[in-house]
Structures are given as C-alpha cells and as structure tokens.
Amino acid sequence: MLDICLLGTSGMMPLPNRWLTSMLARYNGSSLLIDCGEGTQIALKEAGFSSYPIDIMCFTHYHADHISGLPGLLLSMGNAERTRKLTMIGPKGLVRVVESLRVIAPELPFEIEYIELAGNTQEIDLNGYHITAFKVNHNVTCYGYTIDITRIGRFDAEAAKRADIPLKCWNRLQHGEAVEYEGRTFTPGMVLGPPRKGIKVTYCTDTRPTESLVKNAAGSDLLICEGMYAEPEKQQSAKEKKHMTFYEAAHVAKDAGVKELWLTHFSPSLVAPHQYMRDVEKIFKNAFLGSDGRLLTLNFPD
Amino acid sequence: MLDICLLGTSGMMPLPNRWLTSMLARYNGSSLLIDCGEGTQIALKEAGFSSYPIDIMCFTHYHADHISGLPGLLLSMGNAERTRKLTMIGPKGLVRVVESLRVIAPELPFEIEYIELAGNTQEIDLNGYHITAFKVNHNVTCYGYTIDITRIGRFDAEAAKRADIPLKCWNRLQHGEAVEYEGRTFTPGMVLGPPRKGIKVTYCTDTRPTESLVKNAAGSDLLICEGMYAEPEKQQSAKEKKHMTFYEAAHVAKDAGVKELWLTHFSPSLVAPHQYMRDVEKIFKNAFLGSDGRLLTLNFPD
C-alpha cells in the first residue's frame, strides 16, 4: 500500500492557506518527499505526517519555492533525533545548493547521501521505491519523477515441487531472492510467474508539455502535474515562462493514459482555480484540482 | 504613529497555527522587520501587511528559526518589483550567512546594504527609526533591539519672534533643521523646547535575563520578550539552553519599568501558554501573551 499526499499547491510563493507544491509518498515504513519549499515542514504536520521516516528527498530543480524549506526541515529531523542516513536526489548542483543552504543548519546527527542526476533519464532503486527521474523543459534544468512500486510474479508452488526445491527455500524465492542450498542454486525465475502490475505515480512541476513527460507518466495510477495557469488568455505566459495551463496538463494526462490527474503549482494570481475544471474535464475526465493535504492510498490491483 | 505587529510566537520551529517569532514596525511609510523565519512572509500577508515597504531588516542571530524565511521574502520583494535599497542589520557573519542563503535567490532588482554589528551596543538612525542593538546572553552572539521614535521639543513662536527669525525659516526649524538666511544662521536650539517623550519598543529573543536587556528596555512602551518556557520545572532547561521562563521575562519587564510586556518565542512543547499567565501577572501586571498577528498602534503621548 502506497500513501500519496500532496502537501501544497502553490507555485512561486507560499500564500496564506496555500502551501508550496510538494509531495510525500509513504511505503513500507519509509517516506519519500519531492520538493521542500518554505513551509513544507508545517504542511507535513498539518497533513498528519511525521518528518521522521523521510529517507529520500527528491528535488525537481533549485528555484526557491522548491527547496527554501530544506534547512528548517533538516533541523526538525535532527531535533527528532534522526540518525538514519538521508538520501537526496536532484539535478546537477545538488551538493553546492544544499551545502550553501546549510549555513544555518550546519550540524545534523545524520548522514546525507547525495545523488546528482545526469542525462535525460536516471533510474534509482531505494527502500522499495523504483524511482525514475526524467528531464523536462523549464528555464533551468528540471526533472520530473516517477515512482514505481513494482510487484514480482505470483509464486507457483507446483513448479517449486516439480523442481524439487526444499520447502525452507520457498520464502526467500517468493521475495525474489536466489537461494543456494546444499550445492544447488534456485532462482526466482524457476518459481515465479510474470511480474504483476504494480503502482505507479508521476510528479512534475515547472515544465512545458514534453514527450518525456507523456512517455514516463504512461499508465500512471496518479499524475500530479504542473498547472500554473487556468485562464485561457494566460496561454502565452505559460509558453514564455515554461509552465503549463490546466488544459495542456489535461492533454498530457490523456496522452499518457493515466488513471487520475491532480493539478497543482498554481500561480498566486489564480485565486479561483475550481471555476475552470469543467473545461479541463472535457479534455480528461478524471482530472481533479489538487488541494493542500489531498491524500490517496493506492493498493496493488488484486 | 508607530504600528507594531508581532508576526509569530514560535521558537525553534514553525508549527501549524504558530508562526516563528518576528516583529514588524511601520512608521512614516517605511517598515522595519526583526527576524525572518520560515513562513514569516506568509504571516506578514495574513496580518494584512505588505513586504514592499520593508526598508530595514534586523536579525537577532543566525539560528535557522530567525532567518530561514529570508530567501523567500527577498524573492517576493523582488517579484513585487522593489528597486529601493534594503538595509540589513545583524551580528558579525551577516554577509556570509545572507550571501550563502542567496544561492536560491541570486538575482534581485534591489541593492542590499549590510551593517554588521560590533561591540556590546550600537546605535543606528534610519528612516526615522533610532535603532539600538544591544548584546544579550545566548549560546551564540545574539542582539536585542530597541526602536525609538524620538520627538523634538515644542516650537516656541514667541522665542522665534524675539530672535527676529523670518517666518519663512520657521518650518525647517520646527523640523529640527538649522537654517542659513541672508547671512544669518538660525538653529533649532533657539526655538525648540526640550525633547519630548517619544515612542520606545524593545524586542528580544534567545537570551537569559541580562543587565543590558533591563537597561536598554528601560521605560519602553512595549517590550516583546523571549519566554520559551512557562512550566516552573523547566527553569533548569531555560538556564542550560540560554532561554527565559515567563517569570524571568516578567521580572525583566518590572525591573525595566516598561508599560506593557508581550511574551513570545514559545517552545513547541508549550501547548497551553495561557494557563500560566495568572502567575506571570503577579510579578508584572501588564503582561500579555503574544499571539500571531497581535497589533499595537503607539502614538506620541500628547
């Protein structure tokens, strides 16, 4: 079971009652945060989550509204006596930016591991999350993220019996491990069916619509997507500032065949985003307005 | 008329419904901010103030809860197309800390002037504010601030007539300026009575009670003061961590003879600060609990 919480929906600056855009994923006792703007640690508390289990932080890019809350969150995690290593993932510059911000959070009781992304796509496996970072199209280097909770095939007990695999080896094989036993080697492929459908969530902010986004979001159970503007007359601004309109995001969702779309990263000038949703739904029916603290629990399909 | 707004009351970390401790002063079209933690720019908006007229920012010290909101506020001021110079005042290290935080706010359309404090006391006059920074006693170098709106003496028209000062020179003399006219020099001392009582506000967080605090706060119309702990059993923690209890702050207010005390900078563990106020009032009657957005307008006494 994967919990997804959209912690905020604002772009550019935090507003009263609108936290900056950020997403928390919680799976199997380990949490993953994407982006951490000013106030994200408060949004996290308001939504009822703890910062303690956050083992992974991903950054889309280093505009302040996506990382300005980092020093405060790190200190709060330190105050909670965290000692577990924290892994940070982000575009080139990660170490420089984070270490510079840490001028006000120099001493932490836990280690930080940095993974600086390179190239157009990079895949990382951590704590059960299969993370795919993919480059999008903004005015600085910016990545979107797909999180897959993969699921191995069904265990075939008859096949295990036929292959004369001792019962005490079954459990590890069921979890996808190879087992050596009394000189023989058993592999998961001998007893597992084809991989089953897992859970897939895609998050992106600060981009124009791109092929990479459609391709990487393909078939997602949930797409949390940049929608800075909703007013049709802002289309030109969206192009110039490398953002998306609600309608462009809806087309991405449709083209990627996702199950559900949440719009987020609203411009401070967008005070009544709900009034545009009827037109958005005409393009993609399962489109919803993101809201601070919006929560979805995703389970394996069967 | 001087408006004072306590923007937040939290110490250590921001909480849902409790912004970090920060104070805004507004006088004669120019605002002065003391401390800027994570979320201060939102607190400012919530309290109905604009960031645009902030010309002076004072920092007590560089623990994150007092400066983590700076990059976000600077960017918001830049987005509001500010071009006026901004003056920052703070302990030694100001340039290093601010420039390091500006890794995520590198380009601003206005100039920043830095004033790094040295010594135990420093006085600065800016935009009608007479600012006194005074060193307090924390585990890092930390300053309290007193803001005086001074008031020159009453204009004595009879004295001006007796001295045969032409009418067209009166206005500038009334505003405290010396005037040269047809070879003669007139000084304010010729026509102004003794300075009248102005307005005085003192702000301090993160300190033990000190003589410097009592001395500098003396006679303030308002003292906004550190009160991290209220539970009597936390007295030892207050000593060790170089903070104050409510009762210690009340004694400071009494010893300094201030008109009014607002307590602030509450520990996150202090969830019901109001329940201790009866005992605080026994020490200093005009003691009040600070609250986010608490506002006071102070006028010259007559």
Coordinates of C-alpha atoms in Angstrom, one line a residue:
Chain A
M1 CA 0.0 0.0 0.0
L2 CA 1.4 3.4 -1.1
D3 CA 0.1 6.6 0.5
I4 CA 0.5 9.8 -1.6
C5 CA -0.1 13.2 0.0
L6 CA 0.0 16.4 -2.0
L7 CA 1.3 18.8 0.7
G8 CA 0.8 22.0 -1.1
T9 CA -0.5 23.5 -4.4
S10 CA 1.2 26.9 -4.7
G11 CA 3.8 27.9 -7.2
M12 CA 6.3 30.8 -6.9
M13 CA 5.5 31.8 -3.3
P14 CA 3.6 30.3 -0.3
L15 CA 0.3 32.0 0.5
P16 CA -2.0 32.0 3.5
N17 CA -3.9 28.7 3.1
R18 CA -1.8 27.6 0.1
W19 CA 1.4 25.8 0.9
L20 CA 4.1 25.4 -1.8
T21 CA 3.8 22.4 -4.1
S22 CA 5.4 19.2 -2.6
M23 CA 4.5 15.6 -2.5
L24 CA 5.0 12.9 0.2
A25 CA 5.0 9.2 -0.6
R26 CA 4.8 6.6 2.3
Y27 CA 5.5 3.0 1.6
N28 CA 6.6 0.1 3.9
G29 CA 7.8 2.4 6.7
S30 CA 9.9 4.7 4.6
S31 CA 8.8 8.0 3.2
L32 CA 9.9 9.9 0.1
L33 CA 9.5 13.7 -0.3
I34 CA 9.6 15.5 -3.6
D35 CA 10.4 19.2 -3.2
C36 CA 10.5 21.1 0.0
G37 CA 9.6 24.8 -0.2
E38 CA 9.1 27.3 2.6
G39 CA 6.5 25.9 5.0
T40 CA 6.6 22.3 3.8
Q41 CA 7.5 21.1 7.3
I42 CA 4.4 22.8 8.6
A43 CA 2.2 21.3 5.8
L44 CA 3.6 17.9 6.6
K45 CA 2.5 18.3 10.3
E46 CA -0.9 19.7 9.2
A47 CA -1.5 16.7 7.0
G48 CA -0.7 14.4 9.9
F49 CA 2.6 13.0 8.8
S50 CA 5.9 12.9 10.6
S51 CA 9.2 14.0 9.1
Y52 CA 11.0 11.2 10.9
P53 CA 10.5 8.4 8.3
I54 CA 11.6 10.6 5.4
D55 CA 14.6 8.7 4.0
I56 CA 14.6 10.1 0.5
M57 CA 14.2 13.7 -0.8
C58 CA 13.9 14.4 -4.5
F59 CA 14.2 17.9 -5.9
T60 CA 12.8 18.9 -9.3
H61 CA 15.1 22.0 -9.5
Y62 CA 16.5 24.7 -7.3
H63 CA 14.1 27.6 -7.7
A64 CA 13.5 28.7 -4.1
D65 CA 9.9 27.7 -4.0
H66 CA 11.0 24.1 -4.3
I67 CA 13.8 24.0 -1.8
S68 CA 13.6 27.0 0.6
G69 CA 12.1 24.9 3.4
L70 CA 15.0 22.4 3.4
P71 CA 17.2 23.9 6.2
G72 CA 14.2 24.1 8.6
L73 CA 13.1 20.5 7.8
L74 CA 16.6 19.2 8.2
L75 CA 16.8 20.8 11.7
S76 CA 13.5 19.5 12.7
M77 CA 14.5 16.0 11.6
G78 CA 17.7 16.5 13.7
N79 CA 15.7 17.6 16.7
A80 CA 13.6 14.5 16.3
E81 CA 16.9 12.6 16.9
R82 CA 17.1 11.0 13.5
T83 CA 20.3 9.1 13.0
R84 CA 19.3 7.1 9.8
K85 CA 21.0 8.2 6.6
L86 CA 19.0 10.6 4.3
T87 CA 19.4 10.3 0.6
M88 CA 18.9 13.4 -1.6
I89 CA 18.3 13.2 -5.3
G90 CA 18.4 16.2 -7.6
P91 CA 19.8 17.9 -10.7
K92 CA 23.5 18.8 -11.0
G93 CA 24.3 21.4 -8.3
L94 CA 22.6 19.5 -5.5
V95 CA 25.7 19.4 -3.2
R96 CA 26.5 23.0 -3.8
V97 CA 23.0 24.3 -3.2
V98 CA 22.2 22.1 -0.2
E99 CA 25.6 22.8 1.4
S100 CA 25.1 26.5 0.9
L101 CA 21.7 26.5 2.5
R102 CA 23.1 24.5 5.4
V103 CA 24.9 27.6 6.6
I104 CA 22.0 27.8 9.0
A105 CA 21.8 24.0 9.6
P106 CA 25.5 23.0 9.8
E107 CA 25.2 20.3 12.4
L108 CA 23.0 17.3 11.9
P109 CA 23.0 14.0 13.7
F110 CA 22.6 12.0 10.5
E111 CA 24.5 11.5 7.2
I112 CA 23.3 12.9 3.9
E113 CA 24.0 11.0 0.7
Y114 CA 23.8 13.0 -2.5
I115 CA 22.8 11.6 -5.9
E116 CA 23.2 14.2 -8.6
L117 CA 21.3 13.3 -11.7
A118 CA 22.9 13.3 -15.1
G119 CA 21.5 12.7 -18.6
N120 CA 17.9 12.7 -19.7
T121 CA 16.7 9.8 -17.6
Q122 CA 18.1 8.1 -14.5
E123 CA 16.7 5.1 -12.5
I124 CA 17.3 4.6 -8.8
D125 CA 16.1 1.8 -6.5
L126 CA 15.8 2.7 -2.8
N127 CA 13.7 1.3 0.0
G128 CA 11.2 -0.4 -2.3
Y129 CA 10.8 2.7 -4.5
H130 CA 11.8 2.4 -8.1
I131 CA 12.5 6.0 -8.9
T132 CA 12.8 7.3 -12.5
A133 CA 14.0 10.9 -12.9
F134 CA 13.4 12.3 -16.3
K135 CA 14.3 15.7 -17.7
V136 CA 11.5 18.1 -18.6
N137 CA 11.6 21.5 -20.2
H138 CA 11.9 24.6 -18.0
N139 CA 14.1 27.6 -18.0
V140 CA 16.6 25.8 -15.7
T141 CA 17.4 22.1 -15.6
C142 CA 14.4 20.4 -14.1
Y143 CA 13.3 16.8 -13.6
G144 CA 10.0 15.0 -13.2
Y145 CA 9.8 11.9 -11.1
T146 CA 8.0 8.6 -11.5
I147 CA 7.7 6.3 -8.5
D148 CA 7.0 2.6 -9.2
I149 CA 6.2 0.1 -6.5
T150 CA 7.0 -2.9 -8.6
R151 CA 5.5 -6.3 -7.9
I152 CA 7.1 -9.7 -8.7
G153 CA 5.1 -12.5 -10.2
R154 CA 2.9 -14.9 -8.4
F155 CA 4.7 -17.9 -6.6
D156 CA 3.9 -21.2 -8.3
A157 CA 4.0 -23.9 -5.6
E158 CA 3.5 -26.7 -8.2
A159 CA 6.6 -25.5 -10.1
A160 CA 8.6 -25.5 -6.9
K161 CA 7.5 -29.0 -6.1
R162 CA 8.3 -30.2 -9.6
A163 CA 11.8 -28.7 -9.4
D164 CA 12.2 -30.5 -6.0
I165 CA 13.0 -27.2 -4.2
P166 CA 13.1 -27.8 -0.4
L167 CA 10.3 -26.0 1.5
K168 CA 12.8 -24.0 3.6
C169 CA 13.9 -22.2 0.4
W170 CA 10.5 -21.1 -0.7
N171 CA 10.1 -17.9 1.4
R172 CA 13.2 -16.2 0.0
L173 CA 12.4 -17.3 -3.6
Q174 CA 8.9 -15.8 -3.0
H175 CA 10.6 -12.5 -2.2
G176 CA 12.6 -12.6 -5.4
E177 CA 15.9 -13.8 -4.0
A178 CA 18.1 -16.5 -5.4
V179 CA 18.9 -19.3 -2.9
E180 CA 21.9 -21.6 -2.6
Y181 CA 21.2 -24.8 -0.8
E182 CA 23.3 -28.0 -0.4
G183 CA 25.3 -27.2 -3.5
R184 CA 22.2 -26.4 -5.7
T185 CA 21.1 -22.9 -6.8
F186 CA 17.4 -22.0 -7.1
T187 CA 16.4 -18.8 -8.8
P188 CA 13.1 -16.8 -8.6
G189 CA 12.6 -17.4 -12.3
M190 CA 12.0 -21.1 -11.6
V191 CA 9.0 -20.5 -9.4
L192 CA 7.6 -17.0 -10.1
G193 CA 5.1 -16.1 -12.8
P194 CA 5.5 -12.9 -14.9
P195 CA 5.7 -9.6 -13.0
R196 CA 2.3 -8.3 -11.9
K197 CA 1.1 -4.8 -12.2
G198 CA 2.5 -2.6 -9.5
I199 CA 1.7 1.0 -8.5
K200 CA 2.9 4.0 -10.5
V201 CA 2.8 7.7 -9.6
T202 CA 4.3 10.6 -11.6
Y203 CA 5.0 14.1 -10.3
C204 CA 6.1 17.0 -12.3
T205 CA 6.2 20.8 -11.9
D206 CA 7.7 23.6 -13.9
T207 CA 7.7 22.4 -17.4
R208 CA 6.1 22.8 -20.8
P209 CA 4.3 19.6 -22.0
T210 CA 7.1 17.2 -23.2
E211 CA 7.3 13.8 -24.9
S212 CA 9.4 12.7 -21.9
L213 CA 6.6 13.6 -19.6
V214 CA 4.0 11.7 -21.6
K215 CA 6.3 8.7 -22.0
N216 CA 7.3 8.5 -18.4
A217 CA 3.8 9.1 -17.0
A218 CA 2.3 6.4 -19.3
G219 CA -0.2 4.3 -17.4
S220 CA 0.4 6.0 -14.0
D221 CA -2.3 5.5 -11.4
L222 CA -1.8 9.1 -10.5
L223 CA -0.2 12.0 -12.3
I224 CA 0.4 15.1 -10.1
C225 CA 1.1 17.8 -12.7
E226 CA 2.1 21.4 -13.0
G227 CA -0.9 23.7 -13.9
M228 CA 0.3 27.2 -13.2
Y229 CA -2.4 28.9 -15.3
A230 CA -6.0 28.2 -16.0
E231 CA -7.2 31.4 -17.6
P232 CA -7.2 30.7 -21.4
E233 CA -5.6 34.2 -22.0
K234 CA -2.5 33.1 -20.0
Q235 CA -1.5 30.6 -22.7
Q236 CA 1.2 32.9 -24.0
S237 CA 2.6 33.4 -20.4
A238 CA 2.7 29.7 -20.0
K239 CA 4.8 29.3 -23.1
E240 CA 7.1 32.1 -22.3
K241 CA 7.7 31.2 -18.6
K242 CA 7.9 27.5 -19.4
H243 CA 4.8 26.4 -17.5
M244 CA 1.6 24.7 -18.4
T245 CA -2.0 25.6 -18.5
F246 CA -4.7 23.3 -16.9
Y247 CA -5.7 22.3 -20.5
E248 CA -2.2 21.4 -21.5
A249 CA -1.8 19.2 -18.4
A250 CA -5.1 17.6 -19.2
H251 CA -3.8 16.7 -22.7
V252 CA -0.7 15.2 -21.2
A253 CA -2.8 13.1 -18.8
K254 CA -4.9 11.9 -21.7
D255 CA -2.0 11.1 -24.0
A256 CA -0.2 9.3 -21.2
G257 CA -3.3 7.3 -20.4
V258 CA -3.1 7.9 -16.6
K259 CA -5.9 6.9 -14.3
E260 CA -6.2 10.2 -12.4
L261 CA -4.7 13.7 -12.7
W262 CA -4.2 16.2 -9.9
L263 CA -3.4 19.8 -10.9
T264 CA -1.1 21.8 -8.8
H265 CA 1.6 24.6 -8.7
F266 CA -1.0 27.3 -9.1
S267 CA 0.1 30.9 -9.8
P268 CA -0.6 33.3 -6.9
S269 CA -2.8 35.2 -9.4
L270 CA -5.0 32.1 -9.8
V271 CA -7.5 32.7 -6.9
A272 CA -10.4 30.5 -8.1
P273 CA -9.0 27.5 -9.9
H274 CA -12.1 25.4 -9.5
Q275 CA -14.1 27.5 -12.0
Y276 CA -12.0 26.2 -14.9
M277 CA -12.4 22.5 -14.1
R278 CA -15.5 21.9 -16.3
D279 CA -13.4 22.7 -19.4
V280 CA -10.5 20.6 -18.1
E281 CA -12.8 17.6 -17.6
K282 CA -13.9 17.9 -21.2
I283 CA -10.3 17.1 -22.2
F284 CA -9.6 14.5 -19.5
K285 CA -12.5 13.2 -17.4
N286 CA -10.6 12.1 -14.4
A287 CA -8.9 15.4 -13.7
F288 CA -9.1 16.9 -10.2
L289 CA -7.9 20.1 -8.6
G290 CA -5.1 19.4 -6.2
S291 CA -5.6 20.7 -2.7
D292 CA -3.3 21.1 0.3
G293 CA -3.2 17.7 2.1
R294 CA -5.1 15.8 -0.6
L295 CA -4.4 12.1 0.1
L296 CA -4.7 8.9 -1.9
T297 CA -4.0 5.4 -0.8
L298 CA -3.0 3.1 -3.7
N299 CA -3.1 -0.7 -3.4
F300 CA -1.9 -3.4 -5.7
P301 CA -4.8 -4.1 -8.1
D302 CA -5.6 -7.6 -6.8
Chain B
M1 CA 2.2 56.9 14.9
L2 CA 4.1 53.6 15.1
D3 CA 2.4 50.3 14.3
I4 CA 3.9 47.2 15.9
C5 CA 2.8 43.7 14.8
L6 CA 4.1 40.5 16.4
L7 CA 4.0 38.2 13.3
G8 CA 4.6 34.9 15.1
T9 CA 5.2 33.4 18.5
S10 CA 7.0 30.1 17.9
G11 CA 10.6 29.3 18.8
M12 CA 12.8 26.6 17.3
M13 CA 10.4 25.5 14.6
P14 CA 7.2 26.8 12.9
L15 CA 4.0 24.9 13.8
P16 CA 0.5 24.8 12.3
N17 CA -1.1 27.9 13.6
R18 CA 2.1 29.3 15.2
W19 CA 4.5 31.2 13.0
L20 CA 8.1 31.8 14.0
T21 CA 8.8 34.8 16.2
S22 CA 9.2 38.0 14.2
M23 CA 8.2 41.6 14.6
L24 CA 7.2 44.3 12.1
A25 CA 7.3 48.0 12.8
R26 CA 5.7 50.5 10.4
Y27 CA 6.4 54.2 10.7
N28 CA 6.0 57.0 8.3
G29 CA 5.8 54.9 5.2
S30 CA 8.8 52.7 6.0
S31 CA 8.7 49.3 7.6
L32 CA 11.3 47.5 9.8
L33 CA 11.3 43.8 10.3
I34 CA 13.1 42.0 13.1
D35 CA 13.9 38.3 12.3
C36 CA 12.5 36.4 9.4
G37 CA 12.0 32.7 10.0
E38 CA 10.4 30.1 7.7
G39 CA 6.9 31.4 6.9
T40 CA 7.3 35.0 8.0
Q41 CA 6.3 36.2 4.6
I42 CA 3.0 34.3 4.9
A43 CA 2.5 35.6 8.4
L44 CA 3.0 39.1 7.1
K45 CA 0.3 38.6 4.4
E46 CA -2.0 37.0 7.0
A47 CA -1.6 40.0 9.3
G48 CA -2.5 42.3 6.4
F49 CA 0.9 43.9 5.8
S50 CA 2.9 44.2 2.6
S51 CA 6.5 43.3 2.2
Y52 CA 7.0 46.2 -0.2
P53 CA 7.8 49.0 2.3
I54 CA 10.3 46.9 4.3
D55 CA 13.4 49.0 4.1
I56 CA 15.2 47.6 7.2
M57 CA 15.7 44.1 8.4
C58 CA 17.3 43.4 11.7
F59 CA 18.5 39.9 12.8
T60 CA 19.0 38.9 16.4
H61 CA 21.2 35.9 15.5
Y62 CA 21.5 33.3 12.8
H63 CA 19.8 30.2 14.2
A64 CA 17.6 29.0 11.4
D65 CA 14.3 29.9 13.1
H66 CA 15.2 33.5 12.9
I67 CA 16.4 33.7 9.3
S68 CA 15.2 30.7 7.3
G69 CA 12.5 32.7 5.6
L70 CA 14.8 35.3 4.2
P71 CA 15.4 33.9 0.7
G72 CA 11.7 33.5 0.1
L73 CA 10.9 37.0 1.4
L74 CA 13.7 38.6 -0.7
L75 CA 12.3 36.9 -3.9
S76 CA 8.8 38.0 -3.1
M77 CA 10.0 41.6 -2.6
G78 CA 11.8 41.2 -6.0
N79 CA 8.7 39.9 -7.6
A80 CA 6.9 43.0 -6.3
E81 CA 9.3 45.0 -8.3
R82 CA 11.1 46.6 -5.4
T83 CA 14.0 48.8 -6.5
R84 CA 14.7 50.7 -3.3
K85 CA 17.7 49.7 -1.3
L86 CA 17.2 47.3 1.6
T87 CA 19.4 47.7 4.7
M88 CA 20.2 44.6 6.8
I89 CA 21.5 44.8 10.3
G90 CA 22.8 41.8 12.3
P91 CA 25.7 40.3 14.3
K92 CA 29.1 39.6 12.7
G93 CA 28.6 37.0 9.9
L94 CA 25.7 38.8 8.3
V95 CA 27.2 39.0 4.8
R96 CA 28.4 35.4 4.9
V97 CA 25.1 34.0 6.1
V98 CA 22.9 36.0 3.8
E99 CA 25.0 35.6 0.7
S100 CA 25.1 31.8 1.4
L101 CA 21.3 31.6 1.7
R102 CA 21.0 33.6 -1.5
V103 CA 22.2 30.6 -3.5
I104 CA 18.5 30.2 -4.2
A105 CA 17.8 34.0 -4.6
P106 CA 20.8 35.2 -6.5
E107 CA 19.2 37.9 -8.7
L108 CA 17.3 40.7 -7.0
P109 CA 16.3 44.0 -8.6
F110 CA 17.4 46.0 -5.5
E111 CA 20.6 46.7 -3.6
I112 CA 21.3 45.3 -0.1
E113 CA 23.3 47.3 2.3
Y114 CA 24.8 45.3 5.2
I115 CA 25.5 46.7 8.7
E116 CA 27.4 44.1 10.8
L117 CA 27.2 44.9 14.5
A118 CA 30.3 45.1 16.6
G119 CA 30.7 45.6 20.3
N120 CA 28.1 45.5 23.1
T121 CA 25.9 48.3 21.8
Q122 CA 25.4 50.1 18.5
E123 CA 23.1 52.9 17.5
I124 CA 21.8 53.4 14.0
D125 CA 19.5 56.1 12.6
L126 CA 17.4 55.1 9.6
N127 CA 14.2 56.4 8.1
G128 CA 13.1 57.9 11.4
Y129 CA 13.9 54.9 13.5
H130 CA 16.6 55.3 16.1
I131 CA 17.7 51.7 16.5
T132 CA 19.8 50.5 19.4
A133 CA 21.2 47.0 19.1
F134 CA 22.5 45.5 22.4
K135 CA 24.2 42.3 23.0
V136 CA 22.3 39.7 25.1
N137 CA 23.3 36.3 26.5
H138 CA 22.7 33.3 24.3
N139 CA 24.8 30.3 23.2
V140 CA 25.8 32.3 20.1
T141 CA 26.2 36.0 19.6
C142 CA 22.7 37.5 19.8
Y143 CA 21.4 41.0 20.0
G144 CA 18.2 42.6 21.2
Y145 CA 16.8 45.8 19.6
T146 CA 15.3 48.9 20.8
I147 CA 13.4 51.2 18.4
D148 CA 12.9 54.8 19.4
I149 CA 10.8 57.2 17.5
T150 CA 12.3 60.4 19.0
R151 CA 10.4 63.6 19.2
I152 CA 12.0 67.1 19.2
G153 CA 10.9 69.8 21.6
R154 CA 7.8 72.1 21.1
F155 CA 8.3 75.1 18.8
D156 CA 8.3 78.3 20.7
A157 CA 6.8 81.0 18.4
E158 CA 7.5 83.8 21.0
A159 CA 11.2 82.9 21.1
A160 CA 11.3 82.9 17.3
K161 CA 9.8 86.4 17.2
R162 CA 12.1 87.6 20.0
A163 CA 15.1 86.4 18.0
D164 CA 13.7 88.1 14.9
I165 CA 13.7 85.0 12.8
P166 CA 11.8 85.5 9.5
L167 CA 8.6 83.5 9.2
K168 CA 9.8 81.6 6.1
C169 CA 12.5 79.9 8.2
W170 CA 10.2 78.6 10.9
N171 CA 9.0 75.4 9.2
R172 CA 12.5 73.9 8.8
L173 CA 13.5 75.0 12.3
Q174 CA 10.3 73.2 13.6
H175 CA 11.6 70.0 11.9
G176 CA 14.9 70.3 13.7
E177 CA 17.0 71.7 10.8
A178 CA 19.4 74.6 11.0
V179 CA 18.7 77.4 8.5
E180 CA 21.0 80.0 6.9
Y181 CA 19.2 83.1 5.7
E182 CA 20.7 86.4 4.5
G183 CA 24.0 85.8 6.2
R184 CA 22.5 84.7 9.5
T185 CA 22.3 81.2 10.9
F186 CA 19.3 80.0 13.0
T187 CA 19.5 76.8 14.9
P188 CA 16.6 74.6 16.3
G189 CA 18.0 75.2 19.8
M190 CA 16.9 78.8 19.5
V191 CA 13.3 78.0 19.1
L192 CA 12.6 74.4 20.3
G193 CA 11.9 73.4 23.9
P194 CA 13.5 70.3 25.5
P195 CA 12.9 67.0 23.6
R196 CA 9.5 65.5 24.3
K197 CA 8.9 61.9 25.1
G198 CA 8.8 59.7 22.0
I199 CA 7.8 56.1 21.5
K200 CA 10.1 53.2 22.5
V201 CA 9.7 49.5 21.7
T202 CA 12.1 46.7 22.7
Y203 CA 12.4 43.3 21.2
C204 CA 14.5 40.4 22.3
T205 CA 14.5 36.6 21.9
D206 CA 17.0 33.9 22.8
T207 CA 18.7 35.2 25.9
R208 CA 19.0 34.8 29.7
P209 CA 17.9 37.8 31.6
T210 CA 20.7 40.4 31.4
E211 CA 21.5 43.8 32.7
S212 CA 21.8 45.0 29.1
L213 CA 18.3 44.0 28.5
V214 CA 16.9 45.7 31.6
K215 CA 18.9 48.8 30.9
N216 CA 18.0 49.1 27.2
A217 CA 14.4 48.2 27.7
A218 CA 14.0 50.8 30.4
G219 CA 10.8 52.8 30.1
S220 CA 9.7 51.1 26.8
D221 CA 6.1 51.5 25.8
L222 CA 6.2 47.8 24.8
L223 CA 8.7 45.0 25.5
I224 CA 8.3 42.0 23.3
C225 CA 10.3 39.4 25.1
E226 CA 11.6 35.8 24.9
G227 CA 9.6 33.4 27.1
M228 CA 10.4 29.9 25.9
Y229 CA 9.2 28.1 28.9
A230 CA 6.3 28.6 31.3
E231 CA 6.3 25.4 33.3
P232 CA 8.2 26.1 36.6
E233 CA 10.0 22.7 36.3
K234 CA 11.6 24.0 33.0
Q235 CA 13.7 26.6 34.9
Q236 CA 16.8 24.5 34.7
S237 CA 16.3 23.9 30.9
A238 CA 16.0 27.7 30.5
K239 CA 19.3 28.2 32.2
E240 CA 21.1 25.5 30.3
K241 CA 19.7 26.4 26.9
K242 CA 20.1 30.2 27.5
H243 CA 16.4 31.0 27.3
M244 CA 14.0 32.6 29.7
T245 CA 10.9 31.5 31.6
F246 CA 7.7 33.6 31.6
Y247 CA 8.5 34.6 35.2
E248 CA 12.0 35.7 34.4
A249 CA 10.7 37.8 31.5
A250 CA 8.1 39.3 33.9
H251 CA 10.9 40.3 36.3
V252 CA 12.8 41.9 33.4
A253 CA 9.7 43.9 32.5
K254 CA 9.2 45.0 36.1
D255 CA 12.8 46.0 36.6
A256 CA 12.9 47.9 33.3
G257 CA 9.7 49.7 34.1
V258 CA 8.1 49.0 30.8
K259 CA 4.4 49.9 30.2
E260 CA 3.5 46.5 28.6
L261 CA 5.1 43.1 28.1
W262 CA 4.2 40.6 25.3
L263 CA 5.7 37.1 25.8
T264 CA 6.8 35.2 22.7
H265 CA 9.2 32.6 21.3
F266 CA 7.3 29.7 22.9
S267 CA 8.8 26.2 22.9
P268 CA 6.9 23.7 20.6
S269 CA 6.4 21.7 23.9
L270 CA 4.4 24.7 25.3
V271 CA 0.9 23.9 24.1
A272 CA -1.2 25.9 26.5
P273 CA 0.8 29.0 27.5
H274 CA -2.3 30.9 28.7
Q275 CA -2.7 28.8 31.8
Y276 CA 0.5 30.3 33.3
M277 CA -0.5 33.9 32.9
R278 CA -2.1 34.4 36.3
D279 CA 1.3 33.7 38.0
V280 CA 3.1 36.0 35.5
E281 CA 0.7 38.8 36.2
K282 CA 1.5 38.5 39.9
I283 CA 5.1 39.6 39.0
F284 CA 4.2 42.1 36.3
K285 CA 0.6 43.2 36.0
N286 CA 0.7 44.4 32.4
A287 CA 2.0 41.2 30.9
F288 CA 0.2 39.6 27.9
L289 CA 0.6 36.5 25.9
G290 CA 1.9 37.3 22.4
S291 CA -0.2 35.9 19.6
D292 CA 0.4 35.7 15.9
G293 CA -0.6 39.0 14.3
R294 CA -1.0 40.8 17.6
L295 CA -1.1 44.5 16.8
L296 CA -0.5 47.7 18.7
T297 CA -0.6 51.3 17.5
L298 CA 1.5 53.7 19.6
N299 CA 1.1 57.4 19.4
F300 CA 3.1 60.3 20.9
P301 CA 1.8 60.8 24.4
D302 CA 0.2 64.2 23.7

